[in-house]
Short mmCIF file of C-alpha atoms in Angstrom, two decimals:
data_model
loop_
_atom_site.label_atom_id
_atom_site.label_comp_id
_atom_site.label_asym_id
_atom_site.label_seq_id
_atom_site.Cartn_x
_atom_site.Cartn_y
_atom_site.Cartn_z
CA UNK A 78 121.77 95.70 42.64
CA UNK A 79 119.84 98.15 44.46
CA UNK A 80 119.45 97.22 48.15
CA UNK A 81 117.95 100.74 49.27
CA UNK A 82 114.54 99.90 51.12
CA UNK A 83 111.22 101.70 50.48
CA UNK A 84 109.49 103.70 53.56
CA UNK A 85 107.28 101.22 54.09
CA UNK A 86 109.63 98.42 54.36
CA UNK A 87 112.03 100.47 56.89
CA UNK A 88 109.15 100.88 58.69
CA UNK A 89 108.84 96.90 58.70
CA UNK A 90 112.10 96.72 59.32
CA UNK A 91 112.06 98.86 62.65
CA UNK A 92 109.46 97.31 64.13
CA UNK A 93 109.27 93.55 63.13
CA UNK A 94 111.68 91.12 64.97
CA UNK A 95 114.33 92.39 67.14
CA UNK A 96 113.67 96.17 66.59
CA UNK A 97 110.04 95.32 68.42
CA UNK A 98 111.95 93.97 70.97
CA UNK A 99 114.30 97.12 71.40
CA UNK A 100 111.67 99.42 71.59
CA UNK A 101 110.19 97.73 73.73
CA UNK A 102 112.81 96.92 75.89
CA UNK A 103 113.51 100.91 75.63
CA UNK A 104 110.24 102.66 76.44
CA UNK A 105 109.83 99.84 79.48
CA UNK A 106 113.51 100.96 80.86
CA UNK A 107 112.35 104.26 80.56
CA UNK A 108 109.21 103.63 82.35
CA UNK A 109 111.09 102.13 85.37
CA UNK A 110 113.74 105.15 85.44
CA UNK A 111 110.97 107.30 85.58
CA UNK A 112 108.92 105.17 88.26
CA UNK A 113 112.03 105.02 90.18
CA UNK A 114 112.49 108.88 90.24
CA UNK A 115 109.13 109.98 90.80
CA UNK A 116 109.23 107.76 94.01
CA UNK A 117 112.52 108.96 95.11
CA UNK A 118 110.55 113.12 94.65
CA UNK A 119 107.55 111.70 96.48
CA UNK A 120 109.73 110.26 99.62
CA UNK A 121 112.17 113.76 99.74
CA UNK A 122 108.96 115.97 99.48
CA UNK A 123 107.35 114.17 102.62
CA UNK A 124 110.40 114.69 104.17
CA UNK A 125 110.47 118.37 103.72
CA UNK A 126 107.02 118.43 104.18
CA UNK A 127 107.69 117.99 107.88
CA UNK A 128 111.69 119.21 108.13
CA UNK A 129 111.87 122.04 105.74
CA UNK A 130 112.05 125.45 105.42
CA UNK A 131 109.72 127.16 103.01
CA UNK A 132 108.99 130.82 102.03
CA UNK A 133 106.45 132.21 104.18
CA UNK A 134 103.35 132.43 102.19
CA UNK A 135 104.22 130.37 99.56
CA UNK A 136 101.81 127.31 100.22
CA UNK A 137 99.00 130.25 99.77
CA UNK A 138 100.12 131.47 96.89
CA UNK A 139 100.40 127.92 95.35
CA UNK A 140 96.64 127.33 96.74
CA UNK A 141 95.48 130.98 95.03
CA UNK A 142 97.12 130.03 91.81
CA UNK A 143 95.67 126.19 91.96
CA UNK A 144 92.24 126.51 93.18
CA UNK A 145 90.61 129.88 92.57
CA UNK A 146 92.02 129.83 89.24
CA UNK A 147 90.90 126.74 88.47
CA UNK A 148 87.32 127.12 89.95
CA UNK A 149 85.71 128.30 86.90
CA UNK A 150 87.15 125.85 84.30
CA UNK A 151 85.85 122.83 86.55
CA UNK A 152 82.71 124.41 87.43
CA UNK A 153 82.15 125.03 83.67
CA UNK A 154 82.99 121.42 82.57
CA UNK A 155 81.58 119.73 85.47
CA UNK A 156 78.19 121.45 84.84
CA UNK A 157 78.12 120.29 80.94
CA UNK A 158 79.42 117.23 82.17
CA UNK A 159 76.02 117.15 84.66
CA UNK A 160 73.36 117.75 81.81
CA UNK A 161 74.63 115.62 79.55
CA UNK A 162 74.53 112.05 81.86
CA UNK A 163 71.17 113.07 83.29
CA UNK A 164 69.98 113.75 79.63
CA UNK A 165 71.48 110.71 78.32
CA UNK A 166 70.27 108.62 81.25
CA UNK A 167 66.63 110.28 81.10
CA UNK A 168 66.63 109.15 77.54
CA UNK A 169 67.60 105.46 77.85
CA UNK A 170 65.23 104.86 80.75
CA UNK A 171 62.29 106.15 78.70
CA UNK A 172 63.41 103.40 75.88
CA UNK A 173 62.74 100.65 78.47
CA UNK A 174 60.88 101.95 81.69
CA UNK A 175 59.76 105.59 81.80
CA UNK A 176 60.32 105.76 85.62
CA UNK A 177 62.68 108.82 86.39
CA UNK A 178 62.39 108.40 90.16
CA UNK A 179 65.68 106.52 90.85
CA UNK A 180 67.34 108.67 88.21
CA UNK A 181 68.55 111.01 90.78
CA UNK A 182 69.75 108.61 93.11
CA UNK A 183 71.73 106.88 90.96
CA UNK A 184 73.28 110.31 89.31
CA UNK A 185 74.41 111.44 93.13
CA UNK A 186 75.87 108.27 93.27
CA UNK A 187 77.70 108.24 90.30
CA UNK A 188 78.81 111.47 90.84
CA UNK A 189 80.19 111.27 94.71
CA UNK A 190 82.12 107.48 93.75
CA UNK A 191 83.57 108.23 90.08
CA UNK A 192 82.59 111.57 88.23
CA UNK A 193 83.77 114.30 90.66
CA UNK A 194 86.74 112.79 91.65
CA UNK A 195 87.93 111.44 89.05
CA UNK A 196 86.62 113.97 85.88
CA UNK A 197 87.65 116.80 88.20
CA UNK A 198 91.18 115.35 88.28
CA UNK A 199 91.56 115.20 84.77
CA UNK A 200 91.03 118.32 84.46
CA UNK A 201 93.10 119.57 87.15
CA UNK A 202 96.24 117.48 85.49
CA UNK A 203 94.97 119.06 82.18
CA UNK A 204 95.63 123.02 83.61
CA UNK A 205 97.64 122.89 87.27
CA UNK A 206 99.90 119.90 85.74
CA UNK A 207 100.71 121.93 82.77
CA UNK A 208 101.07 124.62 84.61
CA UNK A 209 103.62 123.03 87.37
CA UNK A 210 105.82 121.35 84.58
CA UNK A 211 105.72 124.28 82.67
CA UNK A 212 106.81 126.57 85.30
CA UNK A 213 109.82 124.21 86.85
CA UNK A 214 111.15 123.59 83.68
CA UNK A 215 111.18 127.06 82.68
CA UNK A 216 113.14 127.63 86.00
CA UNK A 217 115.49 124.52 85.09
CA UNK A 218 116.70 125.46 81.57
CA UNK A 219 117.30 129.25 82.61
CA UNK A 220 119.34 128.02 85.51
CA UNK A 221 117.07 129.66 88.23
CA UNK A 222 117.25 125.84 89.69
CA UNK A 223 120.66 125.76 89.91
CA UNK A 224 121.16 129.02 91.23
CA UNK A 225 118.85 128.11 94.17
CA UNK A 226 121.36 124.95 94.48
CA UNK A 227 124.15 127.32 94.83
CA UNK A 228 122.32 129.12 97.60
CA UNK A 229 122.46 125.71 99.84
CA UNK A 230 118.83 125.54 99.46
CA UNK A 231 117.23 122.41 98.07
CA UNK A 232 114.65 122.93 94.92
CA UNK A 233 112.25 120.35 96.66
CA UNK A 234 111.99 122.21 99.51
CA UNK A 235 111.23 125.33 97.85
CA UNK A 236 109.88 124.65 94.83
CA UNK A 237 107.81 121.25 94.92
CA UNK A 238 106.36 121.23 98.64
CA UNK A 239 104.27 124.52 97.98
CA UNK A 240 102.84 123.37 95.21
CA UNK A 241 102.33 119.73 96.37
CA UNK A 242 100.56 120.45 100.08
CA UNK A 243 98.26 123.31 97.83
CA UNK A 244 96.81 120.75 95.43
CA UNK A 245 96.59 117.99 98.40
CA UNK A 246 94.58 120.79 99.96
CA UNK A 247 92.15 122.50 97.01
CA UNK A 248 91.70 119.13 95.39
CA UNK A 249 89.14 117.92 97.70
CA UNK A 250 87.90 121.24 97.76
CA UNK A 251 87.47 121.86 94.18
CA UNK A 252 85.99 118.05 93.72
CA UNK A 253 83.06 119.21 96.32
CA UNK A 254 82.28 122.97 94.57
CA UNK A 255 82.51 121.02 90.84
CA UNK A 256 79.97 118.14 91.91
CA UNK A 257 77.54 120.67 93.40
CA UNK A 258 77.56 122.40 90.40
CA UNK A 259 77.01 119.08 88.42
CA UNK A 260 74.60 118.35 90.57
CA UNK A 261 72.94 121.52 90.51
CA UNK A 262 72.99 121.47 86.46
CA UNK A 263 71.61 117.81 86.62
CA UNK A 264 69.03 118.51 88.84
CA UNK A 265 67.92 121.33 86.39
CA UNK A 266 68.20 119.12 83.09
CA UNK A 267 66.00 116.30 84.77
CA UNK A 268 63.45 118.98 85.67
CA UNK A 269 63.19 120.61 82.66
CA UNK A 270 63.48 117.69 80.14
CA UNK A 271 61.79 114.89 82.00
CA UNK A 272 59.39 116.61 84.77
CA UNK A 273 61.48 115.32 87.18
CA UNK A 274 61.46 117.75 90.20
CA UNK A 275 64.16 118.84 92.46
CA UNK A 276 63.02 117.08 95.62
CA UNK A 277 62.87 113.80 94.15
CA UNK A 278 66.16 114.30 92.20
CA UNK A 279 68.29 115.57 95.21
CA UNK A 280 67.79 111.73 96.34
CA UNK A 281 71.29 110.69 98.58
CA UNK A 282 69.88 107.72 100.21
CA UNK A 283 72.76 105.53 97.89
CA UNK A 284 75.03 107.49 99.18
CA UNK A 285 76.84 105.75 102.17
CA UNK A 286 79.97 105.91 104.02
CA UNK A 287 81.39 103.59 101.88
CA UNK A 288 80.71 105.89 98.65
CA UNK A 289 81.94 109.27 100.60
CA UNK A 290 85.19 107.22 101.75
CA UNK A 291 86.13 105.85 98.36
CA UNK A 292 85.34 109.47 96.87
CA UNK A 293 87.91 111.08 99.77
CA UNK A 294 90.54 107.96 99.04
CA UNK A 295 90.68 109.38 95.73
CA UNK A 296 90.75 113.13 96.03
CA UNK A 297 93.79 112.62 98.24
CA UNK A 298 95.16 110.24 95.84
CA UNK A 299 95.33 112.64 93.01
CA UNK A 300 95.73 116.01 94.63
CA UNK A 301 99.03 113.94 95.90
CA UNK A 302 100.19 112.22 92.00
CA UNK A 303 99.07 115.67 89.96
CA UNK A 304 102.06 117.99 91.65
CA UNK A 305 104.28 115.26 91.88
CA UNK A 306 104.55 113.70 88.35
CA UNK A 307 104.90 117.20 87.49
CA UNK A 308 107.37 118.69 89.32
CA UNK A 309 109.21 115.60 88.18
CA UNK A 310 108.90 116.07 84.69
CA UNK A 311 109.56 120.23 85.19
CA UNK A 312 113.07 119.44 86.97
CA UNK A 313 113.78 116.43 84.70
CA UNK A 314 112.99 118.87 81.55
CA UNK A 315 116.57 119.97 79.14
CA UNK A 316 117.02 120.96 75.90
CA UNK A 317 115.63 124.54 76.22
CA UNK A 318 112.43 125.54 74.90
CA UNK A 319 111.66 122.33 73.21
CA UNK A 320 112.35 120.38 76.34
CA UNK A 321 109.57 122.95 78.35
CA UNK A 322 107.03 121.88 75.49
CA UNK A 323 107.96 117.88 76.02
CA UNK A 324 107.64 118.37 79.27
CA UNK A 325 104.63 119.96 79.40
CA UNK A 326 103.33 117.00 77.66
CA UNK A 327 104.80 114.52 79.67
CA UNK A 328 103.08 115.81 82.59
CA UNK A 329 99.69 115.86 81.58
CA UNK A 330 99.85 112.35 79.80
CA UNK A 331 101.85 111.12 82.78
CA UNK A 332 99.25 112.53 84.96
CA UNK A 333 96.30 111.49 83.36
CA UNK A 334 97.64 107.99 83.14
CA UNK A 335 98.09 107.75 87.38
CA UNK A 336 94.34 109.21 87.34
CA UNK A 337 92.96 106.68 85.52
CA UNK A 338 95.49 103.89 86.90
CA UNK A 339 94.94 104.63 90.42
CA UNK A 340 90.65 105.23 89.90
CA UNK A 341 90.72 101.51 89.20
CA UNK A 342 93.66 100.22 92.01
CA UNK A 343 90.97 102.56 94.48
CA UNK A 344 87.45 101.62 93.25
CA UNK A 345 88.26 98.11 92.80
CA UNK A 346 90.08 98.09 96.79
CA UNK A 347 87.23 99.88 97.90
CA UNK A 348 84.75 97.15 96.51
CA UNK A 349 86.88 94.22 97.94
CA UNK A 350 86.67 95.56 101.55
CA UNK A 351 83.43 97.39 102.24
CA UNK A 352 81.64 94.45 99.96
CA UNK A 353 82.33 92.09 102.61
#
């Protein structure tokens, strides 16, 4: 009798029952190993944040590399990103009110509390993430980590700290010159599609401190999880070129994930206290 199974049914077979259960049980071990040793980079970088010893200049170069190089690429997406809500938002007032007067308002808002930040994130874990794990784990599987272990030097120290205080530093920075531009590029699409003009566009009175300190919560929230998931998955990276690639991917899905994870732990804090 022929007990070979069909595709489909080993397929069945791998993921009905117990095999469900080990993958499961896998991927969620993995999850906590990883957890566990991005916390474990996170503590040891704020300690050589403070104690170390790092390369004159480096921090610089890190901020050179991370936010004039990545100026254009936001500005660029931030400003499509800016014509198309206005447009779309012009266009589904007109179905029910044609009133364009609050249409600014509300964009500025939008744009201060959720699209600058949090867009302009994504797109940083998109191109410095990539960048970051690619890098480190080019360094790891040539050895160039371990022969800065055999100096008595420490990888962190060197390696991670630049690179995490320059994205704490040109995040904010890049958020504010991408939502200028998207504002700027908004502010144009309103005029030129609806007649809107720029005075009554450029309308900030929703904007409050509440607004400006959930936007700030979150700029330093991912300019601090970008370089660190990262680094983590450049120095955790093996198998040679392969393992650069996986890594590479890691880090911007990994990224990505604490973007959008820790945009909703922020906005919904943020609307628990200042609502009161």
């Amino acid at each position: 009798m022929n007990t070979a199974l069909k595709p489909n049914e080993d397929l069945n077979t791998e993921l009905g029952g117990s095999g469900f259960i080990r993958t499961a049980g896998r991927h969620t071990i993995d999850f906590l190993i990883d957890a566990r040793g991005i916390y474990l980079l996170f503590v040891r970088t704020l300690y050589y944040v403070f104690c170390g010893k790092r390369e004159r200049g480096a921090v610089l170069r890190q901020m050179y590399e991370i936010g004039y190089r990545s100026l254009f690429f936001m500005s660029l997406t931030m400003a499509f990103i800016g014509m198309i809500l206005v447009h779309q938002a012009g266009v589904q007032a007109a179905r029910i009110v044609p009133d364009y007067n609050m249409i600014g308002a509300t964009f500025c808002e939008l744009l201060v509390r959720e699209i600058a930040p949090s867009i302009g994130a994504l797109m940083l874990a998109t191109r410095v993430g990539a960048g970051i794990a690619a890098e480190l784990g080019s360094m790891v599987v040539t050895e160039q980590v371990d022969a800065i272990r055999m100096c008595a030097a420490d990888p962190i120290d060197f390696l991670v700290v630049p690179r995490f205080l320059a994205c704490l530093v040109m995040t904010p920075v890049l958020v504010v010159c991408a939502g200028t531009i998207a504002l700027i590029s908004g502010a144009t699409t309103a005029h030129f599609a609806f007649g809107v003009s720029m005075h009554t566009f450029m309308n900030a009175n929703l904007i409050h401190a509440p607004v400006i300190i959930t936007c700030a919560m979150k700029c330093l929230a991912y300019g601090t999880a970008i370089p660190i998931i990262s680094s983590y998955c450049g120095l955790s990276t093996f198998g040679g070129s392969e393992g650069v690639g996986w890594a590479t991917t890691r880090a911007v899905v990994n990224s990505s994930l604490a973007i959008i994870v820790l945009n909703f732990t922020i906005s919904v804090s943020s609307f628990l206290v200042f609502s009161r």
